[in-house]
XYZ file of C-alpha atoms in Angstrom:
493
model
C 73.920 49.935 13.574
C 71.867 49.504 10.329
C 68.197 48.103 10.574
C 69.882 44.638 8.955
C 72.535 44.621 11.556
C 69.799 44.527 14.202
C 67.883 41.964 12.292
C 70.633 39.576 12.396
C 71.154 39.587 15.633
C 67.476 38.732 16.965
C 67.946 35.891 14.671
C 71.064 35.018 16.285
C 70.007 34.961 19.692
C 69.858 31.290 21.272
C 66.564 29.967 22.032
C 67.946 29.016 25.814
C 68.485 33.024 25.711
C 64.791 33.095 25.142
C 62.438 34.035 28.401
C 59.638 32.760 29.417
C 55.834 33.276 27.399
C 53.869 36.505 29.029
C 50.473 34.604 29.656
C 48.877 37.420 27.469
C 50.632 35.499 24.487
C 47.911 33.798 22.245
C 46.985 30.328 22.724
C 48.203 27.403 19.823
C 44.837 27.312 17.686
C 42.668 23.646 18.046
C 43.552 20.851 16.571
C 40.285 19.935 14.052
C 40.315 16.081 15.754
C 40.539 17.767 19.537
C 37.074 17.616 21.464
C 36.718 21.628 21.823
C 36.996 22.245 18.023
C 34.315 18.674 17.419
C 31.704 20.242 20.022
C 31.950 23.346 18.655
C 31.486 22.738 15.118
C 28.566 20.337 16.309
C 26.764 23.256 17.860
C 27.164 25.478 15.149
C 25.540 22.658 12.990
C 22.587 22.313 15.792
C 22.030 25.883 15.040
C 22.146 25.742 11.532
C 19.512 23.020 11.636
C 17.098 24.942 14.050
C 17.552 28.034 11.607
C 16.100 25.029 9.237
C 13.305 23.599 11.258
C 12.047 26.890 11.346
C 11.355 26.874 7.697
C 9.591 23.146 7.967
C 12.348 21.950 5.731
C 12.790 18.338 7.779
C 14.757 16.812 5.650
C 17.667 19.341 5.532
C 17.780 19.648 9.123
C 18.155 15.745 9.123
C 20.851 15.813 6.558
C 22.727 18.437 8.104
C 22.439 16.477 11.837
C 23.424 13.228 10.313
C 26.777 14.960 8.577
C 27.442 16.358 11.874
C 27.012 12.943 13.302
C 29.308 11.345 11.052
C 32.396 14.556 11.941
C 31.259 14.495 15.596
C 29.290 11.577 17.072
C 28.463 12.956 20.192
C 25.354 11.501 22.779
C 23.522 15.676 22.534
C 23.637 15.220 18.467
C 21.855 11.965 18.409
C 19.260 13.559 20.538
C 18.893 16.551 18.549
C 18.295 14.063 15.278
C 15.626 12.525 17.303
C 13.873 15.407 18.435
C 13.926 16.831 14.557
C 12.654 13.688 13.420
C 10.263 13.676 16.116
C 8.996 17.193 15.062
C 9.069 15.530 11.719
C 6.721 12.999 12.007
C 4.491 15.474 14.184
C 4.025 17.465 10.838
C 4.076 14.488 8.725
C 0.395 13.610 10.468
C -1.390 16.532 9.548
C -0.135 15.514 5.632
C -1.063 12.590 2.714
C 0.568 9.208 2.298
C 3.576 10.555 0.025
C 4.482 12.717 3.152
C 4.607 9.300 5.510
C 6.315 7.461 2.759
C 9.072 10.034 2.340
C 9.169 9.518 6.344
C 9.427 6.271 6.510
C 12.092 5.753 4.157
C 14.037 8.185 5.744
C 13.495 6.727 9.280
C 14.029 3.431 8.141
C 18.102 5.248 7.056
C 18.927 6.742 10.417
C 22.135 4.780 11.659
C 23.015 7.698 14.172
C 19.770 6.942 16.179
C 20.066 4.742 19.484
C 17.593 1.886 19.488
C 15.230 3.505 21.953
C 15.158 6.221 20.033
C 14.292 4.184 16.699
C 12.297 2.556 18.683
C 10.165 5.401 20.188
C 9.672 6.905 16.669
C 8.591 3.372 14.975
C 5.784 3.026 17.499
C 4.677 6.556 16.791
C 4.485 5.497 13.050
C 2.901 2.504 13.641
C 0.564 3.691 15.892
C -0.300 6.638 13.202
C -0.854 4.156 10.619
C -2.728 1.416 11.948
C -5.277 4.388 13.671
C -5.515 5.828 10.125
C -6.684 1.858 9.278
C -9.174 1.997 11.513
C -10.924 5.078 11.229
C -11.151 4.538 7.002
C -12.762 1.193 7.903
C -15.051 2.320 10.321
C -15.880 4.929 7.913
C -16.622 2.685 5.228
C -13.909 3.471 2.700
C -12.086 -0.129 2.202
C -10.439 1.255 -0.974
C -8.544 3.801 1.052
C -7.738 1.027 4.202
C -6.857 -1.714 1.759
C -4.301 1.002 -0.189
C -2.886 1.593 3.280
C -2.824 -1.649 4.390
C -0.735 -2.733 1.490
C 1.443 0.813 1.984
C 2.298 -0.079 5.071
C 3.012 -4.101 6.026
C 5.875 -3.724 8.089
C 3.352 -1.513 10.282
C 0.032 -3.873 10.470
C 1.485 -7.963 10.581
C 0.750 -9.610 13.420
C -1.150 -7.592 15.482
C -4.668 -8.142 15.798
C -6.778 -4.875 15.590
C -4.449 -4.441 12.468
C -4.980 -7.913 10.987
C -8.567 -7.255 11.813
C -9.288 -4.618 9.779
C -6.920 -4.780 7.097
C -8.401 -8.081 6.369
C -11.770 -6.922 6.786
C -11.204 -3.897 4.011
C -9.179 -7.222 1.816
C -12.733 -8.774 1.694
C -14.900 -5.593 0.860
C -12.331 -4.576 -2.336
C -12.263 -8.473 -3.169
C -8.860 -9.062 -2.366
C -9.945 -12.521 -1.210
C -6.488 -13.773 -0.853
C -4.943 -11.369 1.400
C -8.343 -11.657 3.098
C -7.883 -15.136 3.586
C -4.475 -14.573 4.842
C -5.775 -11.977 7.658
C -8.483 -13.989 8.971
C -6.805 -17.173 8.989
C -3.876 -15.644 11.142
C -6.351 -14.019 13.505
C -7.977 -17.681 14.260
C -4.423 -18.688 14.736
C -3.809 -15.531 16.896
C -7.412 -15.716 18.848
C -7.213 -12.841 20.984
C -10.103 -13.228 23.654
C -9.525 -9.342 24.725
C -11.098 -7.965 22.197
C -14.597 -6.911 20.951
C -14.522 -6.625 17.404
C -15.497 -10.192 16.424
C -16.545 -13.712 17.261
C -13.879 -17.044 16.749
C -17.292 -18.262 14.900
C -18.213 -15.695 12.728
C -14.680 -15.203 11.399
C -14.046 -18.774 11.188
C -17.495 -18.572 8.966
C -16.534 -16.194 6.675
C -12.900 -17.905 5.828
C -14.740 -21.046 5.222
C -16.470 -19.481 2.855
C -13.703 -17.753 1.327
C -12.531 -21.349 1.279
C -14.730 -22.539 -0.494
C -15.257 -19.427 -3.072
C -11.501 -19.944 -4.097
C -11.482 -23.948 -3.885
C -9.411 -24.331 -1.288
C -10.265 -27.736 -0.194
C -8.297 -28.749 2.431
C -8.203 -25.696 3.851
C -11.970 -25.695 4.499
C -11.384 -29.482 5.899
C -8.878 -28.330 8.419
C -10.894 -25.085 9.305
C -14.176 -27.534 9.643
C -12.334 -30.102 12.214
C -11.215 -26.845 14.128
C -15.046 -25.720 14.462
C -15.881 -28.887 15.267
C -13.275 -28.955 18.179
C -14.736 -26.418 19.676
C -18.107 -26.723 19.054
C -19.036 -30.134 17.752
C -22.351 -29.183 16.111
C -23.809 -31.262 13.187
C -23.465 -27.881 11.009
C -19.679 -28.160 11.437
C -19.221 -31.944 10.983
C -21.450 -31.475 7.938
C -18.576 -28.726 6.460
C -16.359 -31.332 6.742
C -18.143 -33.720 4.384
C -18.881 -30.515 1.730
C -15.039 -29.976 1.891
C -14.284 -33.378 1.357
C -16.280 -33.738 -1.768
C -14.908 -30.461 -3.112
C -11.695 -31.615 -3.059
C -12.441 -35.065 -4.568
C -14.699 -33.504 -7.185
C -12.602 -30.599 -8.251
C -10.323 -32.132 -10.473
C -13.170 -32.660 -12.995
C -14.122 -29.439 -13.011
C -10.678 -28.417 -13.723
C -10.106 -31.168 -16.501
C -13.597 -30.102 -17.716
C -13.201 -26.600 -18.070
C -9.832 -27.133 -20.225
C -11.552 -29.459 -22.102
C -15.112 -27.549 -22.870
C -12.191 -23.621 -22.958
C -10.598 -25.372 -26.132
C -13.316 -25.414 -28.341
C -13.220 -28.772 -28.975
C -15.058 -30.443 -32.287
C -18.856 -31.534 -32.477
C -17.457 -35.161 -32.561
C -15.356 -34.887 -29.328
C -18.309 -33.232 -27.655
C -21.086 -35.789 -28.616
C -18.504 -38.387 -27.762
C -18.827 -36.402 -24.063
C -22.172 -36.220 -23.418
C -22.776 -40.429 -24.299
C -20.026 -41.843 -22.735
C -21.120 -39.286 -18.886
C -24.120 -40.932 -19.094
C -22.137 -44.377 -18.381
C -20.358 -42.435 -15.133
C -22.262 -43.896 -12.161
C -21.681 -40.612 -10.105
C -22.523 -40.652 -6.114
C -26.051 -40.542 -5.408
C -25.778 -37.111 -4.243
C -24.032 -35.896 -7.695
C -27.620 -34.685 -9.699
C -26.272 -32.403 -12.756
C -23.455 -31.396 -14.804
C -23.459 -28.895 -17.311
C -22.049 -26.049 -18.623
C -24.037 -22.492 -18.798
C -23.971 -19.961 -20.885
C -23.017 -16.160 -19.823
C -26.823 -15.354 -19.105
C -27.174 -18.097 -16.670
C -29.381 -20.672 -19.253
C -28.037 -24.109 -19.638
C -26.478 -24.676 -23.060
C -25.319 -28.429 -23.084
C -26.233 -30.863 -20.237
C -23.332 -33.734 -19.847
C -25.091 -35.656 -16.646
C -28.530 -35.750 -14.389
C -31.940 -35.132 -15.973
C -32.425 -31.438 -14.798
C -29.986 -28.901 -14.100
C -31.219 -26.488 -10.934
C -28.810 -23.958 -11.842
C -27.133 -21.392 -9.255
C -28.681 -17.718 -9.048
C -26.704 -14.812 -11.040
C -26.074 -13.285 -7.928
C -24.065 -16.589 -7.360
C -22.172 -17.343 -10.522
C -20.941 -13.704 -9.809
C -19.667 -14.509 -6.602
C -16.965 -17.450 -8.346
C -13.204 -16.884 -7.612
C -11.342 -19.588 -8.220
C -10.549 -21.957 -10.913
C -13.011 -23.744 -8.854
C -15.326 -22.095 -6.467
C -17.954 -24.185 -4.409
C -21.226 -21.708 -4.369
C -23.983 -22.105 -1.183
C -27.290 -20.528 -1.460
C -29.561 -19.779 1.977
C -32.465 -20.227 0.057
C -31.365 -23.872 -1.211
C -29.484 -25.011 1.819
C -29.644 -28.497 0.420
C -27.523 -28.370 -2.548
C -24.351 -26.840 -3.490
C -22.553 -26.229 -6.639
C -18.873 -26.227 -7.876
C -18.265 -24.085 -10.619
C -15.665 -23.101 -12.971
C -15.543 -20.360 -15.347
C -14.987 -20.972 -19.304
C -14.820 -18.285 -20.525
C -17.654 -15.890 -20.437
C -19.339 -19.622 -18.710
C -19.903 -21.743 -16.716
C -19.104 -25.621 -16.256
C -21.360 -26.473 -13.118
C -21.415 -29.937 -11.037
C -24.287 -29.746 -8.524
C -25.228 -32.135 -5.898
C -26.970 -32.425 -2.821
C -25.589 -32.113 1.198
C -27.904 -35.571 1.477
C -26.039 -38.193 3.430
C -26.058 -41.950 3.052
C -27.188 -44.349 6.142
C -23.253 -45.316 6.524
C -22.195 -41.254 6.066
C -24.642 -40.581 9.212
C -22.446 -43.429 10.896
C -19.380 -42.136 10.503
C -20.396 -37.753 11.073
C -22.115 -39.133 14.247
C -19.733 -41.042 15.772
C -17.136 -38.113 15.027
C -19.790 -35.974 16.775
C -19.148 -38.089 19.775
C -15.597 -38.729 19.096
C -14.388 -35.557 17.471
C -10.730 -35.395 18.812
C -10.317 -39.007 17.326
C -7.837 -38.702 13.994
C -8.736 -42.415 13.668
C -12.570 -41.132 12.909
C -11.607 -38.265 10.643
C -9.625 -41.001 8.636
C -12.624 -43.301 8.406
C -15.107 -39.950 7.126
C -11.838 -39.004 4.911
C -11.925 -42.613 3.280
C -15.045 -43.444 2.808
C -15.610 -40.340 0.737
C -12.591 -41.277 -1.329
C -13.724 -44.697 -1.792
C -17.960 -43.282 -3.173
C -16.371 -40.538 -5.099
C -12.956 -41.947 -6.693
C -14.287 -44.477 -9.122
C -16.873 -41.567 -10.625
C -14.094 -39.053 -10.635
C -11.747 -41.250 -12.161
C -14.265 -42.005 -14.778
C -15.753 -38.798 -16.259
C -12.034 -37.247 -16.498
C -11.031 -40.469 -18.258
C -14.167 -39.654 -20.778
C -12.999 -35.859 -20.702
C -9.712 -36.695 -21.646
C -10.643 -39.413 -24.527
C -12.790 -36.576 -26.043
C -9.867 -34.754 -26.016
C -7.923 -37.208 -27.841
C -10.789 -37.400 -30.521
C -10.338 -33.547 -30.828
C -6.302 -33.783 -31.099
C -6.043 -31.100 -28.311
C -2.554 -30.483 -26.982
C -2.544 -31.909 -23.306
C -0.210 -29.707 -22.459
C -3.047 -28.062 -20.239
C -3.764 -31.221 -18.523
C -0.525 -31.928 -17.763
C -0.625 -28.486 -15.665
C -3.471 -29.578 -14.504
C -1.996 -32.831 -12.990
C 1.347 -31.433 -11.862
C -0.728 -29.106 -10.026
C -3.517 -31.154 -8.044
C -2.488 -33.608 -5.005
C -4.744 -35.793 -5.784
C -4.308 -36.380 -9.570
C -1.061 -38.391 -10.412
C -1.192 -40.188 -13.702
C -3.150 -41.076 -17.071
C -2.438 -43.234 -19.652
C -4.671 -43.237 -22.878
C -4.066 -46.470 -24.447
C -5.611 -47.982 -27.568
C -7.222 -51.086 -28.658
C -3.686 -52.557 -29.663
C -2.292 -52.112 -25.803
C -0.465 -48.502 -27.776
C -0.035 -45.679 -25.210
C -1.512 -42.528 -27.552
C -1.068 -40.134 -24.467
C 0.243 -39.958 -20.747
C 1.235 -38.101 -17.959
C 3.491 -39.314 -15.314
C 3.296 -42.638 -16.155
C 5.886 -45.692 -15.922
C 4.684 -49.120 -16.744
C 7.791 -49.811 -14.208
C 6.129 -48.319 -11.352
C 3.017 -50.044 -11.183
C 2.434 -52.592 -8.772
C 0.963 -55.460 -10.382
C 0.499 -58.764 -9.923
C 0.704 -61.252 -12.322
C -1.859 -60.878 -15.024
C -2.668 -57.425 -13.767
C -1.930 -54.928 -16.768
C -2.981 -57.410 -19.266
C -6.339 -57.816 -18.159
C -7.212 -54.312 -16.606
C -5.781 -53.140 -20.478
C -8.725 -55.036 -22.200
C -11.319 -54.110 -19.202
C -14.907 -53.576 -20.997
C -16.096 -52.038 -17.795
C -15.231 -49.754 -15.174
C -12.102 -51.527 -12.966
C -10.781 -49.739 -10.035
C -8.662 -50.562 -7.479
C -5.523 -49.711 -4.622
C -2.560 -50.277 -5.796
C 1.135 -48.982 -4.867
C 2.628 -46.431 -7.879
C 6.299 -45.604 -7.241
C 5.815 -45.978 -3.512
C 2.321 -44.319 -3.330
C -0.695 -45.513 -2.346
C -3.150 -45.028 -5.131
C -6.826 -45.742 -6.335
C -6.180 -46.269 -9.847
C -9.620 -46.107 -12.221
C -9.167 -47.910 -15.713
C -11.917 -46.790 -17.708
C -12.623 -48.448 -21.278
C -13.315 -45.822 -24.346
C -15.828 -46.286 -26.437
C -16.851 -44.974 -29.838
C -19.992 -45.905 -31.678
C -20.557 -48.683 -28.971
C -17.268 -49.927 -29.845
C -14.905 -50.710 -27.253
C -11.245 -49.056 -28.752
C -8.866 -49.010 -25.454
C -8.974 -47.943 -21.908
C -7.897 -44.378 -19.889
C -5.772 -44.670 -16.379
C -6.203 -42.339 -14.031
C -4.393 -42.523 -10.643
C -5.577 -40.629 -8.095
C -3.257 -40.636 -4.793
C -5.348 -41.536 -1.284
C -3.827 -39.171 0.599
């Protein structure tokens, strides 16, 4: 039989003909989905990124586990990816910032790790970064804390050694606001178990911060919290400053617009004789503006200026800053810059016989809202009528010097205490206003005919669109002759 004969007839031999496999007979190769052939390739790839740890190179090894993840998620391959990353990060502290970052971003990626696994390595991180805080503080060099506090947020809010001394590297760089931020969430976050400062002393120093970016009501609210716990005169006293800083600080605002605009020798005369006609609070004494050097250069109010220190003026932050000296603990200052200078109100902390009423029965009473209102209200009442009428003479000089009021406009829209003007002439004209609707004025009878042709100061509470207001109608005057009347409205909130 030929060699094709025999061929054939193999072929043609039934397969029930067929006996049984010899168990030497190879075994059907894996199926790539079947367990063996997924735990198998994940090993190999565990091996492969050992082979690469061994070289330092982190981030292949991670790549490499997280591919493997993907083919083969298997419980011994997540825990491998941790303990790579964990070698990671143990590297990654003897190394700079880029080295962390790179870290972080990567960690922040990892979809294959468990949650106490993500969890584990986070607090290593944060741990790493808030200690590296710490010891550049404690060293002195803010720059370096500040650039890791900023690096890092995710790692440092909310936790109080953190807020601490991120805040406390904010203030030595001058990064007042984020300063602010820190230490007015640590009050709010007092943590008794701690040694690293005093409610009072930080409570102190964001007061003053406060006060250095004019951040009135702030300083109010911190000052009836320091009173709460302590009710010392000092404290009540903060109240009042804060208080007149916020009632005052419009003018400087208006004023520094005003005086930053370069306005004509006619607008400015026109200034300085009508702010002698202001009838400030007793404890206003000077307004001026100063020149870069410190000297005054044109003197608006009060017969002598007792200008701040240039230690002071360098301290301003604000649009308006209210400056305190130790050496003149009787007067303060609020300040804003124009330019290379400075437009300075200064008064005194003196109290009036019905001020000491109202601080010393708060002293006794000082969980009473009702007193805080009275305090609150009386200063509105001295200081409103004054305030009113030097920005009504700021803003007729700026009518004189056709300035575009654009930037008092902002100026309004941005302060909650300022809400109208109207500039009106001698022929009842409006020639400039802000917010203003005849409609929403709540007059009586008479009212806006005979506060229009006021020659003197008129102020008084009205309702505006709903809101109770302390409107001051101001006449202008030019060459002793009476030529309209400014509105300002100024909401008693």
């Amino acid at each position: 039989m030929t060699v094709l004969s025999l061929l054939v007839a193999v072929l043609l031999v039934p397969a029930t003909h067929a006996g049984p496999l010899s168990s030497t007979s190879p075994r059907p190769a894996a199926s790539p989905s079947s367990p063996s052939y997924c735990e198998d390739f994940a090993q190999r790839q565990i091996s492969l990124a050992d082979r690469l740890l061994e070289q330092s190179n982190f981030s292949r090894a991670v790549k490499v586990l997280n591919s493997t993840a993907q083919n083969c998620d298997r419980d011994f391959v997540r825990e491998k990816l941790a303990e790579v990353l964990g070698e990671w990060f143990g590297a990654v502290r003897r190394q700079g910032s880029g080295a962390l970052q790179q870290y972080i971003n990567v960690l922040s990626n990892q979809s294959y790790l468990t949650s106490a696994q993500r969890d584990q390595l986070s607090g290593r991180v944060e741990s790493h970064v808030r200690s590296l805080i710490q010891q550049e503080v404690e060293a002195d060099e803010y720059d370096a804390a500040y650039r890791l506090c900023r690096s890092y947020p995710k790692y440092v809010d909310e936790n109080f050694r953190a807020e601490y001394y991120c805040g406390t590297s904010a203030l030595e760089v001058g990064a007042q606001r984020t300063a602010m931020n820190a230490y007015a969430w640590l009050l709010a976050n007092w943590s008794a178990d701690q040694s690293l400062a005093t409610w009072e002393n930080t409570a102190n120093t964001l007061e003053e911060l406060y006060f250095l970016n004019g951040r009135f009501r702030e300083a109010y609210t911190l000052a009836r919290e320091m009173a709460a716990r302590n009710p010392t005169p000092k404290a009540i006293l903060s109240s009042l400053i804060s208080v007149r800083g916020h009632f005052l600080s419009p003018l400087l605002r208006i004023g520094a617009a005003f005086y930053d605009d370069q306005p004509s020798d006619t607008a400015l005369n026109h200034v300085d004789t009508e702010m002698q006609r202001v009838s400030f609070p007793n404890y206003v004494k000077a307004f001026y503006l100063l020149a870069s050097d410190g000297s005054v250069t044109r003197g608006m109010y009060g017969s002598e200026a007792n200008q701040p220190s240039d230690a002071l003026l360098e301290t301003v932050a604000g649009s308006v800053s209210l400056l305190r000296s130790s050496d003149q603990s009787n007067m303060a200052w609020l300040v804003s810059p124009v330019g290379s200078r400075y437009l300075v109100l200064e008064f005194s902390i003196a109290t009036t016989a019905e001020e000491n009423v109202r601080l010393e029965t708060i002293q006794d009473n000082v969980d009473s809202d009702e007193q805080w209102k009275k305090l609150y209200q009386l200063e509105f009442s001295e200081t409103s009528p004054a305030s009113g009428s030097a920005i009504g003479t700021l803003l007729s000089g700026a009518g004189m010097a056709s300035a575009d009021f654009e930037v008092f406009d902002a100026i309004f829209d941005d302060s909650p205490i300022l809400t109208y003007y109207c500039i009106q002439n001698d022929s009842d004209g409006i020639e400039e206003s802000y917010n203003f609707n005849r409609s929403n004025l709540g007059y009586g009878e008479g009212e806006w005919t005979r506060t229009s042709n006021t020659p003197a100061l008129y102020h008084h509470d009205i309702q505006y669109n709903g809101q109770s207001v302390r409107e001051v109608v101001w006449p202008k005057f030019v060459d002793e002759n009476w030529t309209g009347v400014v509105r300002i409205g100024l909401a008693q909130n």
